[in-house]
Short mmCIF file of C-alpha atoms in Angstrom, two decimals:
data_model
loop_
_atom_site.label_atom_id
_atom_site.label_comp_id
_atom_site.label_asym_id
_atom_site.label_seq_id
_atom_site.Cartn_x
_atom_site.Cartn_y
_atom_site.Cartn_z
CA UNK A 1 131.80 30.82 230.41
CA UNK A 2 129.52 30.66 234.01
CA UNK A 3 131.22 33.06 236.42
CA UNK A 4 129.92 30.86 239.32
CA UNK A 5 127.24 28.24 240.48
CA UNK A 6 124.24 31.22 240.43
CA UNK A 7 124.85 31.86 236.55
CA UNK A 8 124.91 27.60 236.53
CA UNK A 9 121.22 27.91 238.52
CA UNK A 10 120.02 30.33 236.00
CA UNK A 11 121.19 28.32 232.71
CA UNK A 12 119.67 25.16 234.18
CA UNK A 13 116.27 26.16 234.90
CA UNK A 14 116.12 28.88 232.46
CA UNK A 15 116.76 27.83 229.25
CA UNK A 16 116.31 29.38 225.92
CA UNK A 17 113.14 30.68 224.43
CA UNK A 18 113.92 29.66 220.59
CA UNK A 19 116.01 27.53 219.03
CA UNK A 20 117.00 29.37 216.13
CA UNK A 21 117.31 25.90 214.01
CA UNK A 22 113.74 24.77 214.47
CA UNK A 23 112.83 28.27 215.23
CA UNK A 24 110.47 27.00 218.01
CA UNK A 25 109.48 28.07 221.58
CA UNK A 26 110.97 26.56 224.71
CA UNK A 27 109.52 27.92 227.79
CA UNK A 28 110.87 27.10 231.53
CA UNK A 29 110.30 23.99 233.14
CA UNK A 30 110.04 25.42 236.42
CA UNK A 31 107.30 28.05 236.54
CA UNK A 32 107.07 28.54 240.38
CA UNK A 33 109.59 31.69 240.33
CA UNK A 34 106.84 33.57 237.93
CA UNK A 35 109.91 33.26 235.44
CA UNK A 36 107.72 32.18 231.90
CA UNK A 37 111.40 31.95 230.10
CA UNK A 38 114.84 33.15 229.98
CA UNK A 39 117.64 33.48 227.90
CA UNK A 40 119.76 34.99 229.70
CA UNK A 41 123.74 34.03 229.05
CA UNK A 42 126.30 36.25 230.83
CA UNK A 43 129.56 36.75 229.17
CA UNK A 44 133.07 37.58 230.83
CA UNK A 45 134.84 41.23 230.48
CA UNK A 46 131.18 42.47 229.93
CA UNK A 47 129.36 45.37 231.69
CA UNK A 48 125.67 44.31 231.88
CA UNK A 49 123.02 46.78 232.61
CA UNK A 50 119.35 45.90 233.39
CA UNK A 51 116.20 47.30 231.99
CA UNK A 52 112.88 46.69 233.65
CA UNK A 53 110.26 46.97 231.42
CA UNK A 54 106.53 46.47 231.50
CA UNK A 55 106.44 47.41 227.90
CA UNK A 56 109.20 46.12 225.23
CA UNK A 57 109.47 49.81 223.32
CA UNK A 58 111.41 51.48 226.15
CA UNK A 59 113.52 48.37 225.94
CA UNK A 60 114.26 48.79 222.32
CA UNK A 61 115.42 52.64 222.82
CA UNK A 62 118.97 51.97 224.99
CA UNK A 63 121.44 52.25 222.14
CA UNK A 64 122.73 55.76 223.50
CA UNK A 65 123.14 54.47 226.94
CA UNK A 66 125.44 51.41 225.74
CA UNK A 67 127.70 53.63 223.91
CA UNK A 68 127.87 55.82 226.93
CA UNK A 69 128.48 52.82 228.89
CA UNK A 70 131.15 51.53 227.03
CA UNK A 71 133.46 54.76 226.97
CA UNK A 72 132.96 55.28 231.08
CA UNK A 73 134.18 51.55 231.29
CA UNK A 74 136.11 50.94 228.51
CA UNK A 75 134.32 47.56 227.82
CA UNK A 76 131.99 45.75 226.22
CA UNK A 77 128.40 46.17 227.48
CA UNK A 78 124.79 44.49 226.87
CA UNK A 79 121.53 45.03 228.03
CA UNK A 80 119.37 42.36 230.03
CA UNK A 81 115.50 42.76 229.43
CA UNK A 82 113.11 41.86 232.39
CA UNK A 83 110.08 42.16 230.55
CA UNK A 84 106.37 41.56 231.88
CA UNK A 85 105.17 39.91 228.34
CA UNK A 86 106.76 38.09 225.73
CA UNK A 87 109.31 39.91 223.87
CA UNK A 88 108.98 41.41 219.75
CA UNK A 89 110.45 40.73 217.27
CA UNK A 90 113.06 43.47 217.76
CA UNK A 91 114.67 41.50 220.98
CA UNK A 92 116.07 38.27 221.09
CA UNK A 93 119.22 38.20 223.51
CA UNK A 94 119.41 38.37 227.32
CA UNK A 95 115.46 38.54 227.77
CA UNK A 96 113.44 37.37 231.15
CA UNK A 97 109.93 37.30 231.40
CA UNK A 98 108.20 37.81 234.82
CA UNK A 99 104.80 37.30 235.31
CA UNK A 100 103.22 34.99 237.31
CA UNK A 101 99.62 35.52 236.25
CA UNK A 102 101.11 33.55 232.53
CA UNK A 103 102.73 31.35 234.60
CA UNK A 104 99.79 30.54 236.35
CA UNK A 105 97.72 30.55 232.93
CA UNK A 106 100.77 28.69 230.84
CA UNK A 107 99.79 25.45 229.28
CA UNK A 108 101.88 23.88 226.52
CA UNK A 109 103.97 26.00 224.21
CA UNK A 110 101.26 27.90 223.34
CA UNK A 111 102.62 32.00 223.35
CA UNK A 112 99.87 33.84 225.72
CA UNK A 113 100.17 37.61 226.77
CA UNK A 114 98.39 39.05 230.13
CA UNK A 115 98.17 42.89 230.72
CA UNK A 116 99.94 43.63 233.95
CA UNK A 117 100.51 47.06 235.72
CA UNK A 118 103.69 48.35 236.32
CA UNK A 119 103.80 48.43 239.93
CA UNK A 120 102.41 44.68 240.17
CA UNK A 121 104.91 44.12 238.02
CA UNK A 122 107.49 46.17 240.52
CA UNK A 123 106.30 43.82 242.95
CA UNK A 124 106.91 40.61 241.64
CA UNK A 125 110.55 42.29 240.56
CA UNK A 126 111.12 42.78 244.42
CA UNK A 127 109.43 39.42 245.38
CA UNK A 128 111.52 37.19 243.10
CA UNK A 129 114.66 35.29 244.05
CA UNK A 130 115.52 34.79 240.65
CA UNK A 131 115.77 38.34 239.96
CA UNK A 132 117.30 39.40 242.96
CA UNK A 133 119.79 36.58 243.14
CA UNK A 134 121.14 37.65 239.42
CA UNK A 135 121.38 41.54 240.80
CA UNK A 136 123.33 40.25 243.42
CA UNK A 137 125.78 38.21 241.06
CA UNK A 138 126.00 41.36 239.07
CA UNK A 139 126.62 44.12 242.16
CA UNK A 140 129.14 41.44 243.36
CA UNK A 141 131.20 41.36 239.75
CA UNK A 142 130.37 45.12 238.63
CA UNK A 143 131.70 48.42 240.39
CA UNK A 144 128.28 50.02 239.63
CA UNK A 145 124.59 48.11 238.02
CA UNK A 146 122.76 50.70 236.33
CA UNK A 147 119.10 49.58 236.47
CA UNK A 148 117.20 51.02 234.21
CA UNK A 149 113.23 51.49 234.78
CA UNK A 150 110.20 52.64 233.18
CA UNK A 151 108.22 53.41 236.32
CA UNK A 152 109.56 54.01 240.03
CA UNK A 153 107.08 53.13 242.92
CA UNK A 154 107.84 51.94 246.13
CA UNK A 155 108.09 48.59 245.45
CA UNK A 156 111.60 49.67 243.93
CA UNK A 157 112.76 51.35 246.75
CA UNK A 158 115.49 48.82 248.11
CA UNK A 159 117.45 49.46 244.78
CA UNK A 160 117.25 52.75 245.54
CA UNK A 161 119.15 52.27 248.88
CA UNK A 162 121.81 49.32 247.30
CA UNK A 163 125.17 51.67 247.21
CA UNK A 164 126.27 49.27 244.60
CA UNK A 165 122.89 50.14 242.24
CA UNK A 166 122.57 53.37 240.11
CA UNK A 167 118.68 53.34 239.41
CA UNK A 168 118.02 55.25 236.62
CA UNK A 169 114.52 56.33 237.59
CA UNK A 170 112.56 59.32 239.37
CA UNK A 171 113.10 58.45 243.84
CA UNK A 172 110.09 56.68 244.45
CA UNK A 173 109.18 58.92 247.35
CA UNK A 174 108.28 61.85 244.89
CA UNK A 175 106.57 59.64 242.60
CA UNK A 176 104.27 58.66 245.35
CA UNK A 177 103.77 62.27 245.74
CA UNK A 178 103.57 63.66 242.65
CA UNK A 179 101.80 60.57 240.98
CA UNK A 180 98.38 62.31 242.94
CA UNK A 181 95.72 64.00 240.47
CA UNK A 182 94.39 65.53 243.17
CA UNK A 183 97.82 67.10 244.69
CA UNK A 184 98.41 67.91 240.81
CA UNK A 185 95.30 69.56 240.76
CA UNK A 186 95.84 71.77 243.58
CA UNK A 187 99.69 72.49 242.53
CA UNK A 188 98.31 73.59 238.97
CA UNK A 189 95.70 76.32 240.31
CA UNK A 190 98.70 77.40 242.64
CA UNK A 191 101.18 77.93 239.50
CA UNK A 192 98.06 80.03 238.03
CA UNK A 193 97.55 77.23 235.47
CA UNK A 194 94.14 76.76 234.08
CA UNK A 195 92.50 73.22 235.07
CA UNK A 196 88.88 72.38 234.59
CA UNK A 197 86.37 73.21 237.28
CA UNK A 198 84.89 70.51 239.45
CA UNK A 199 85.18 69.16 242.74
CA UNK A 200 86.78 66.20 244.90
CA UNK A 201 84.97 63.69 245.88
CA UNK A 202 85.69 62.13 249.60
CA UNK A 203 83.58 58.97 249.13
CA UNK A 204 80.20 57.67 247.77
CA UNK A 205 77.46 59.24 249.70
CA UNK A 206 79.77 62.53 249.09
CA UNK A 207 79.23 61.63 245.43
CA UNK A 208 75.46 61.64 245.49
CA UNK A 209 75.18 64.58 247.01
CA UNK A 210 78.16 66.71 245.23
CA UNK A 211 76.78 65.34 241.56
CA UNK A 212 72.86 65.77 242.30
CA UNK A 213 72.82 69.26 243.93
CA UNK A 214 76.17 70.98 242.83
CA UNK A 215 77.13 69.77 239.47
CA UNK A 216 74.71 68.89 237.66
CA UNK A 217 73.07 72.50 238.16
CA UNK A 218 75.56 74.13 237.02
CA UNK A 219 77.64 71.71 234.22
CA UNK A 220 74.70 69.72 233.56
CA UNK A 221 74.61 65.50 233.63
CA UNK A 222 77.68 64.64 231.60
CA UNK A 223 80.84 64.65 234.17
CA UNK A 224 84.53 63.29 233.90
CA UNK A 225 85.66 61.50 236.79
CA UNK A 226 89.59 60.18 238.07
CA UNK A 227 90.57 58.29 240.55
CA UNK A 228 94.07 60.01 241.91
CA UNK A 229 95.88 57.31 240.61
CA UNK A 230 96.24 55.46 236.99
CA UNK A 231 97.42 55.56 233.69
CA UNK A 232 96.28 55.26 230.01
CA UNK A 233 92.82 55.73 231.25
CA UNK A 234 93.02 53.00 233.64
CA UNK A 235 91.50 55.01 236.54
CA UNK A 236 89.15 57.78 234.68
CA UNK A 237 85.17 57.41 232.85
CA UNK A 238 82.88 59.67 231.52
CA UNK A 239 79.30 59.58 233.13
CA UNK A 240 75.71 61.06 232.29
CA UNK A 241 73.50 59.93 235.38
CA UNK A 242 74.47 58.25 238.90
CA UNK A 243 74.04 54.82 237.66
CA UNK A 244 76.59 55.23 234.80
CA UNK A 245 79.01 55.91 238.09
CA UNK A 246 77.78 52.83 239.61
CA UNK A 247 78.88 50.56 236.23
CA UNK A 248 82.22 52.81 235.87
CA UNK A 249 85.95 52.01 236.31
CA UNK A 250 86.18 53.12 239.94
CA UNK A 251 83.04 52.98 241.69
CA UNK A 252 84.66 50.81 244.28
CA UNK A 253 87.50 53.44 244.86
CA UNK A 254 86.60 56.24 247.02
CA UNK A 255 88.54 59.41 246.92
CA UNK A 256 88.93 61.00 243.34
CA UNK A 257 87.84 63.86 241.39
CA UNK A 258 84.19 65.01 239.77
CA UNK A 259 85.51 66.97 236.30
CA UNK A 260 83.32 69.41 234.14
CA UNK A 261 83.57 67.12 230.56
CA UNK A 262 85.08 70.11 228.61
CA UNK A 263 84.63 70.40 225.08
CA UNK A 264 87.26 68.43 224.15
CA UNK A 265 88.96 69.58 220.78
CA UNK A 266 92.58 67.74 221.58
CA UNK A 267 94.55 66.38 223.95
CA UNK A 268 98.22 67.02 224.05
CA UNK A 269 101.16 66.22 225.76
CA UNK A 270 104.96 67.80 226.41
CA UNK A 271 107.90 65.76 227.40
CA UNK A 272 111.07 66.23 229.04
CA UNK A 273 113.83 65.84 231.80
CA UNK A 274 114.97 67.41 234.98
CA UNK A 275 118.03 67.70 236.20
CA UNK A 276 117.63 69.58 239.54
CA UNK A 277 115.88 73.22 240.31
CA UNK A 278 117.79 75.44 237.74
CA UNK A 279 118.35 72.86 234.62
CA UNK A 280 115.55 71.37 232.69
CA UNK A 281 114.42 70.69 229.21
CA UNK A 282 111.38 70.26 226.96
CA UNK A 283 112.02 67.58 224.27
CA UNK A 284 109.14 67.41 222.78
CA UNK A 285 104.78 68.74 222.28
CA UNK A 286 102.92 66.48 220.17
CA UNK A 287 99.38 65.79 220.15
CA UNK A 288 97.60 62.33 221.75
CA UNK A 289 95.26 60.42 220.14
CA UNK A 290 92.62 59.35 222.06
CA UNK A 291 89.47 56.77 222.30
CA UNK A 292 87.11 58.60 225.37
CA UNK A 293 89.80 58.59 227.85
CA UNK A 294 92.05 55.88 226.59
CA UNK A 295 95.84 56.82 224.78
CA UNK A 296 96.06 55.75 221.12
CA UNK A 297 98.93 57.47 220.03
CA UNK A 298 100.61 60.91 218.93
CA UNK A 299 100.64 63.10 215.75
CA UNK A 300 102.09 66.76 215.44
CA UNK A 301 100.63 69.65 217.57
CA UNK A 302 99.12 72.24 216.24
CA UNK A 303 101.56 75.04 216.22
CA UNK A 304 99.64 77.90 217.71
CA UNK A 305 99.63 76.18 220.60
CA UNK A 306 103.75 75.42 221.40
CA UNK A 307 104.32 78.97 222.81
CA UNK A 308 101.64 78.40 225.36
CA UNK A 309 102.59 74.66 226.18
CA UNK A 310 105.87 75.39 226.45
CA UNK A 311 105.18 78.24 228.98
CA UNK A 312 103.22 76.24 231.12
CA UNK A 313 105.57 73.07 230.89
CA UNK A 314 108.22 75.13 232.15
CA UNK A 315 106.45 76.96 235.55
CA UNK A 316 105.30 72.97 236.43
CA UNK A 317 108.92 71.36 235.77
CA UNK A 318 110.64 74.31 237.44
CA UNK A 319 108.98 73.79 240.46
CA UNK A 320 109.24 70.18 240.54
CA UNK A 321 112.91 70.67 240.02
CA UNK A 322 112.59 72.50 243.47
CA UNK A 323 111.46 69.45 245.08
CA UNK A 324 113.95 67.75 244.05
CA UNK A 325 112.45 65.68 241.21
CA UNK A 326 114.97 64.18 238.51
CA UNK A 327 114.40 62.37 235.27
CA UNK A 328 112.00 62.55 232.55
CA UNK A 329 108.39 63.71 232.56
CA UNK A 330 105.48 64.51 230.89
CA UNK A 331 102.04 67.01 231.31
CA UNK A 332 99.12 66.26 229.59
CA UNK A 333 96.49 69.54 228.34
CA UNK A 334 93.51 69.68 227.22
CA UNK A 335 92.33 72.02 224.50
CA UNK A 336 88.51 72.78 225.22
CA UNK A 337 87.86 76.74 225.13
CA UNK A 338 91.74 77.13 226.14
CA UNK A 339 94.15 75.36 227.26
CA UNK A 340 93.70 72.85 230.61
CA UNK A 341 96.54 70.75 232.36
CA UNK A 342 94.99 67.77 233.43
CA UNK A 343 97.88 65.57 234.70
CA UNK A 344 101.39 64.79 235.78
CA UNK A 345 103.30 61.45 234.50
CA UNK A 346 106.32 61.27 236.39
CA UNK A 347 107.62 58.64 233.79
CA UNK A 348 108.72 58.24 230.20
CA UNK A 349 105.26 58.86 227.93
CA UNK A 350 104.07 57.07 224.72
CA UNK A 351 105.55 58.66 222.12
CA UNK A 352 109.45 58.65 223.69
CA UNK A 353 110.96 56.49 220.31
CA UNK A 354 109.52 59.09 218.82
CA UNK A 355 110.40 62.08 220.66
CA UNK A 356 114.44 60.50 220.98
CA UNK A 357 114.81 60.12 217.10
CA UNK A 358 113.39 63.31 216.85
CA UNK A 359 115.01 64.94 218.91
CA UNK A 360 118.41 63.25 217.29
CA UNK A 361 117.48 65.09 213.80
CA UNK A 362 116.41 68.44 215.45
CA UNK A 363 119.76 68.70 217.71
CA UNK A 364 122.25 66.37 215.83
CA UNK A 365 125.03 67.54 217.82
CA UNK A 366 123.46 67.45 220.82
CA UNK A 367 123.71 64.65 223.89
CA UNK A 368 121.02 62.39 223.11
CA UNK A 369 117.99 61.86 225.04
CA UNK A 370 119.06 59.43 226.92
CA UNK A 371 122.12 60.63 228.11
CA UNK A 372 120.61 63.73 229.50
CA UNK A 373 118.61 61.52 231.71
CA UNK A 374 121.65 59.52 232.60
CA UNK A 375 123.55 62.72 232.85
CA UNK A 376 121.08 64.30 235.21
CA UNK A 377 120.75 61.22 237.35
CA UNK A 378 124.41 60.57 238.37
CA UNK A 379 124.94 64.05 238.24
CA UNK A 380 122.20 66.10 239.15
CA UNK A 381 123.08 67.90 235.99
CA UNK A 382 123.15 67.61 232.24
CA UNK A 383 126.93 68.71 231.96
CA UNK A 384 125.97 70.65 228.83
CA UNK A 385 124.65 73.95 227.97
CA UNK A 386 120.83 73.36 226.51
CA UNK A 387 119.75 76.91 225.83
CA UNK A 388 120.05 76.30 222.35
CA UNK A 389 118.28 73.00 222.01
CA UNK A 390 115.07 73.34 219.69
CA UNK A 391 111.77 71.58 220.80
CA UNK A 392 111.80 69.00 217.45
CA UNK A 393 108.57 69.63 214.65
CA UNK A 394 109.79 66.63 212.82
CA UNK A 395 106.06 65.37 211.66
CA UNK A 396 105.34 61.78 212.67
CA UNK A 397 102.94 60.02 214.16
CA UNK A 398 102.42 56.89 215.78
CA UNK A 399 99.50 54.54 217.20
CA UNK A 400 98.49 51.93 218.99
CA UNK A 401 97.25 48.44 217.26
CA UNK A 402 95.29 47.12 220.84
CA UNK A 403 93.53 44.17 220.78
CA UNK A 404 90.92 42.39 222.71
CA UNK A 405 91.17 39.43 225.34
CA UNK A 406 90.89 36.41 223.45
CA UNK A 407 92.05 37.75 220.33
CA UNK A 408 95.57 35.08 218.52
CA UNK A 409 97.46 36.92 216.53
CA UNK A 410 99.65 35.87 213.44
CA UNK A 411 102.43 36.21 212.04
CA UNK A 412 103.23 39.47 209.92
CA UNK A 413 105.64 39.47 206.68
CA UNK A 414 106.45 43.29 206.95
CA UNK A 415 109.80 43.53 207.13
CA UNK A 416 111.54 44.69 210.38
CA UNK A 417 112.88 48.39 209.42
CA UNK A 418 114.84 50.39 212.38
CA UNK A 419 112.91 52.99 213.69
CA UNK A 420 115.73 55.28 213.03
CA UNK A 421 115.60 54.59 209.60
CA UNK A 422 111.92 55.37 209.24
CA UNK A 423 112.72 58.95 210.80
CA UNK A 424 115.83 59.27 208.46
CA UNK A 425 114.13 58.32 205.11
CA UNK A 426 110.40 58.36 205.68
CA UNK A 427 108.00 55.79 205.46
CA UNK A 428 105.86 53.71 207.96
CA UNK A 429 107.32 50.51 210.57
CA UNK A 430 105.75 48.03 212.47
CA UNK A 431 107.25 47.41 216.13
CA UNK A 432 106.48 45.80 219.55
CA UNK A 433 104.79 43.04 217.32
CA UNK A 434 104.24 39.92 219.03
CA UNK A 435 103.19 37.22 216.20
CA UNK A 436 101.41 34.08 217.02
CA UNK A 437 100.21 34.64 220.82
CA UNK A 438 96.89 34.47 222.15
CA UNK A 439 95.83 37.14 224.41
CA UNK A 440 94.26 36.56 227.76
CA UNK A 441 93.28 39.86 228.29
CA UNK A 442 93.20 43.19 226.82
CA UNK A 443 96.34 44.43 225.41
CA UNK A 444 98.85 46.14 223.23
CA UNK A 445 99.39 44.03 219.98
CA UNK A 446 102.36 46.63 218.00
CA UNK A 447 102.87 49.72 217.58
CA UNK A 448 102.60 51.72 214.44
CA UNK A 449 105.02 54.61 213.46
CA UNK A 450 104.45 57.26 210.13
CA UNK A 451 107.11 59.17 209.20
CA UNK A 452 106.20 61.16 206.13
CA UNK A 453 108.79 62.22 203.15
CA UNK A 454 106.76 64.99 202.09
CA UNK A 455 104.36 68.21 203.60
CA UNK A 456 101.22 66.13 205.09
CA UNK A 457 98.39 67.10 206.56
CA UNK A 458 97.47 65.27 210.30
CA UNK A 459 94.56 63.41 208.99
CA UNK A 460 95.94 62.13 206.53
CA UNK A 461 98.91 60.30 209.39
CA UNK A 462 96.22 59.45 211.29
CA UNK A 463 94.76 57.27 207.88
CA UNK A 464 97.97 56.08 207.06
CA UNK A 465 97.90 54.65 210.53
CA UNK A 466 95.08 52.91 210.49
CA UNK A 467 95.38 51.60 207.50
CA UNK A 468 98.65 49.95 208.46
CA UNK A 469 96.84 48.67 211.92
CA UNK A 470 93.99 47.37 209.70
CA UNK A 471 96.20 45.06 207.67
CA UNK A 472 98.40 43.71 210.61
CA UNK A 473 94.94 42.88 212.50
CA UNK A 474 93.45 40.71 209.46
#
């Protein structure tokens, strides 16, 4: 049914990705809007709500929220994907892609994925008529459009301030704020929580003579450096001498900070939400894997090292509760000699599919995950008592299968197994695959998840994973 002429400009320019007959690609024909394809078809009596993604797995997670959805409107409800890539295997209704960099690059029917950040990718949300006309069609048939998002920035900001928009994100004047190594740094050593030593760096020349005559003295040639701003190890490199700055990540950015390289054992990482200054929760502690400074993946923490996470989770989300932060986090340590916090990701981190089945099997008759965050968004609370909750030990882990620019990938005959089942039963799935796509720069190809049915050790996860990522890559 086409509830009016903007649904009728959407099916006529957008049409479907796949025919499921001939099972082949059909992309837009009119690539100016930086819309690669759509398949978007809106129903009647349906409430739609609208996930903007730069990466599919947060997508794939909003099962909770529908069911939530449908008993607070007593109706039917579906989730539209705006995605910045094409979309797995595990989506294949209401999906956009927007990215005009594959636009730009599109040639044929030929699948092609480009890496794009999440606040370019913000940007071209905010730019686009396409997407803005079909929020408008929705705020004008919908009492509320909850917009669901997997990073906040400023970009965002006039959904923020649409009465008829619930954005189900952090305010993106805090994440602006808090998204600040070097504001994080200073908050930490406030809260009396260990960070490692070093020293911010104004500019270049400051550089020179910070590195030459007061670190290297003292912590010798090998250094960390961050800009105050990335993700992923976007904006971070480890250096030996002045010209290994000079070739690094962010020699052309000028403030950041000059780190002592600590004697990294792990690297590990607590989620949760806030709900305002008195109510928050830790969900989960797992451990990162990590390639010099870039995030692999997660397997289980070492246990002698919860008590002290968790105390230190709790003094930093506390006081971001009191300034007025709301929605899910999470703090990445460092274990050198002790324990170091190192950063702030006002966000959703890698491993939440993990943490939110998890968590499901820890707390089975709790609220799940993501109705706490809905909870404390509307709300400012989570409506339930939480004292009880227990941080989930359910061993997993989970990786990364990245892949180089240039690389095509094929087609994989694993079957598709829901990652709820994996967590239920045990075993190992395959998700975020994007089969038969050519990448045109560096990128994310699936991701790998290990549940084991029986006491392993973290190494041997860690195998298991890359044995699975070594098959799916031949």
């Amino acid at each position: 049914m086409v509830i009016n002429r903007i649904l009728l400009y959407i099916n006529l320019n957008y049409i479907n990705i796949e025919d499921k007959n001939t099972q082949k690609m059909k992309f837009n024909k009119n690539l100016k809007e930086g819309i690669l394809y759509s398949n978007l078809e809106l129903k009647s009596n349906t409430h739609y709500v609208i996930s903007l993604n730069h990466d599919p797995k947060y997508s794939c997670q909003n099962e909770s929220i529908i069911e939530l959805l449908k008993s607070k409107y007593n109706q039917n409800v579906e989730v539209i994907n705006i995605l910045s890539n094409l979309a797995p295997r595990e989506l294949t209704e209401n999906i956009i892609v927007l990215n005009e960099k594959l636009c730009q690059d599109h040639m044929g029917d030929e699948k092609k994925f480009t890496y794009i950040d999440p606040r370019d990718f913000n940007n071209e949300i905010q730019n686009s008529s396409y997407i803005n006309n079909l929020f408008d069609l929705l705020t004008s048939k919908q009492k509320k459009v909850e917009i669901i998002s997997f990073l906040n920035s400023p970009e965002l900001s006039y959904l923020e301030n649409d009465a008829n928009i619930n954005l189900l994100a952090p305010k993106s004047s805090l994440i602006g704020t808090l998204d600040d190594k070097i504001l994080q740094r200073k908050m930490s050593i406030e809260l009396d929580i260990p960070v490692p030593e070093g020293f911010i760096i104004e500019n270049k020349d400051d550089f020179l003579d910070t590195y030459l005559s007061k670190y290297v003295p003292y912590f010798g040639k090998e250094a960390y450096i961050c800009l105050p701003q990335g993700q992923g190890g976007s904006g971070s490199d480890f250096i030996s001498s002045v010209e290994d700055y000079k070739n690094s990540k962010i020699y052309h950015g000028n403030k950041f900070l000059l780190l002592e390289k600590l004697n990294l054992k792990s690297s590990i990482t607590s989620f949760g939400i806030i709900a305002n200054e008195n109510e928050n929760i830790i969900l989960g502690i797992t451990e990162m894997i990590m390639d010099g400074v870039n995030y692999q993946g997660n397997i289980p923490v070492k246990k002698k090292y919860i008590n002290e996470i968790h105390h230190y989770t709790k003094k930093i989300a506390n006081h971001l509760g009191k300034m007025g932060y709301v929605g899910s986090y999470n703090f990445d340590f460092m274990e050198g000699d002790k324990i170091y916090f190192t950063e702030i990701n006002p966000r959703k981190g890698g491993s939440t599919p993990e943490i939110m089945q998890t968590h499901k099997i820890t707390n089975p008759n709790a609220l799940e995950l993501l109705e706490l965050e809905y909870n404390a968004f509307i709300d400012h609370s989570f409506n339930t008592k939480t004292d009880n909750y227990q941080i989930p030990m359910v061993p997993f882990g989970v990786k990364l299968a990245k892949v180089k620019k240039g690389y095509k990938s094929k087609s994989i005959d694993e079957p598709f197994i829901p990652e709820s089942e994996i967590f239920q039963n045990g075993g190992i799935g395959i998700y975020d695959f994007i089969p038969n796509t050519k990448f045109l720069t560096d990128g994310k190809l699936a991701r790998v998840v290990y549940v084991p049915n029986k006491p392993t050790s973290r190494e041997a996860i860690v195998e298991k994973l890359d044995q699975q990522i070594e098959k799916i890559l031949k």
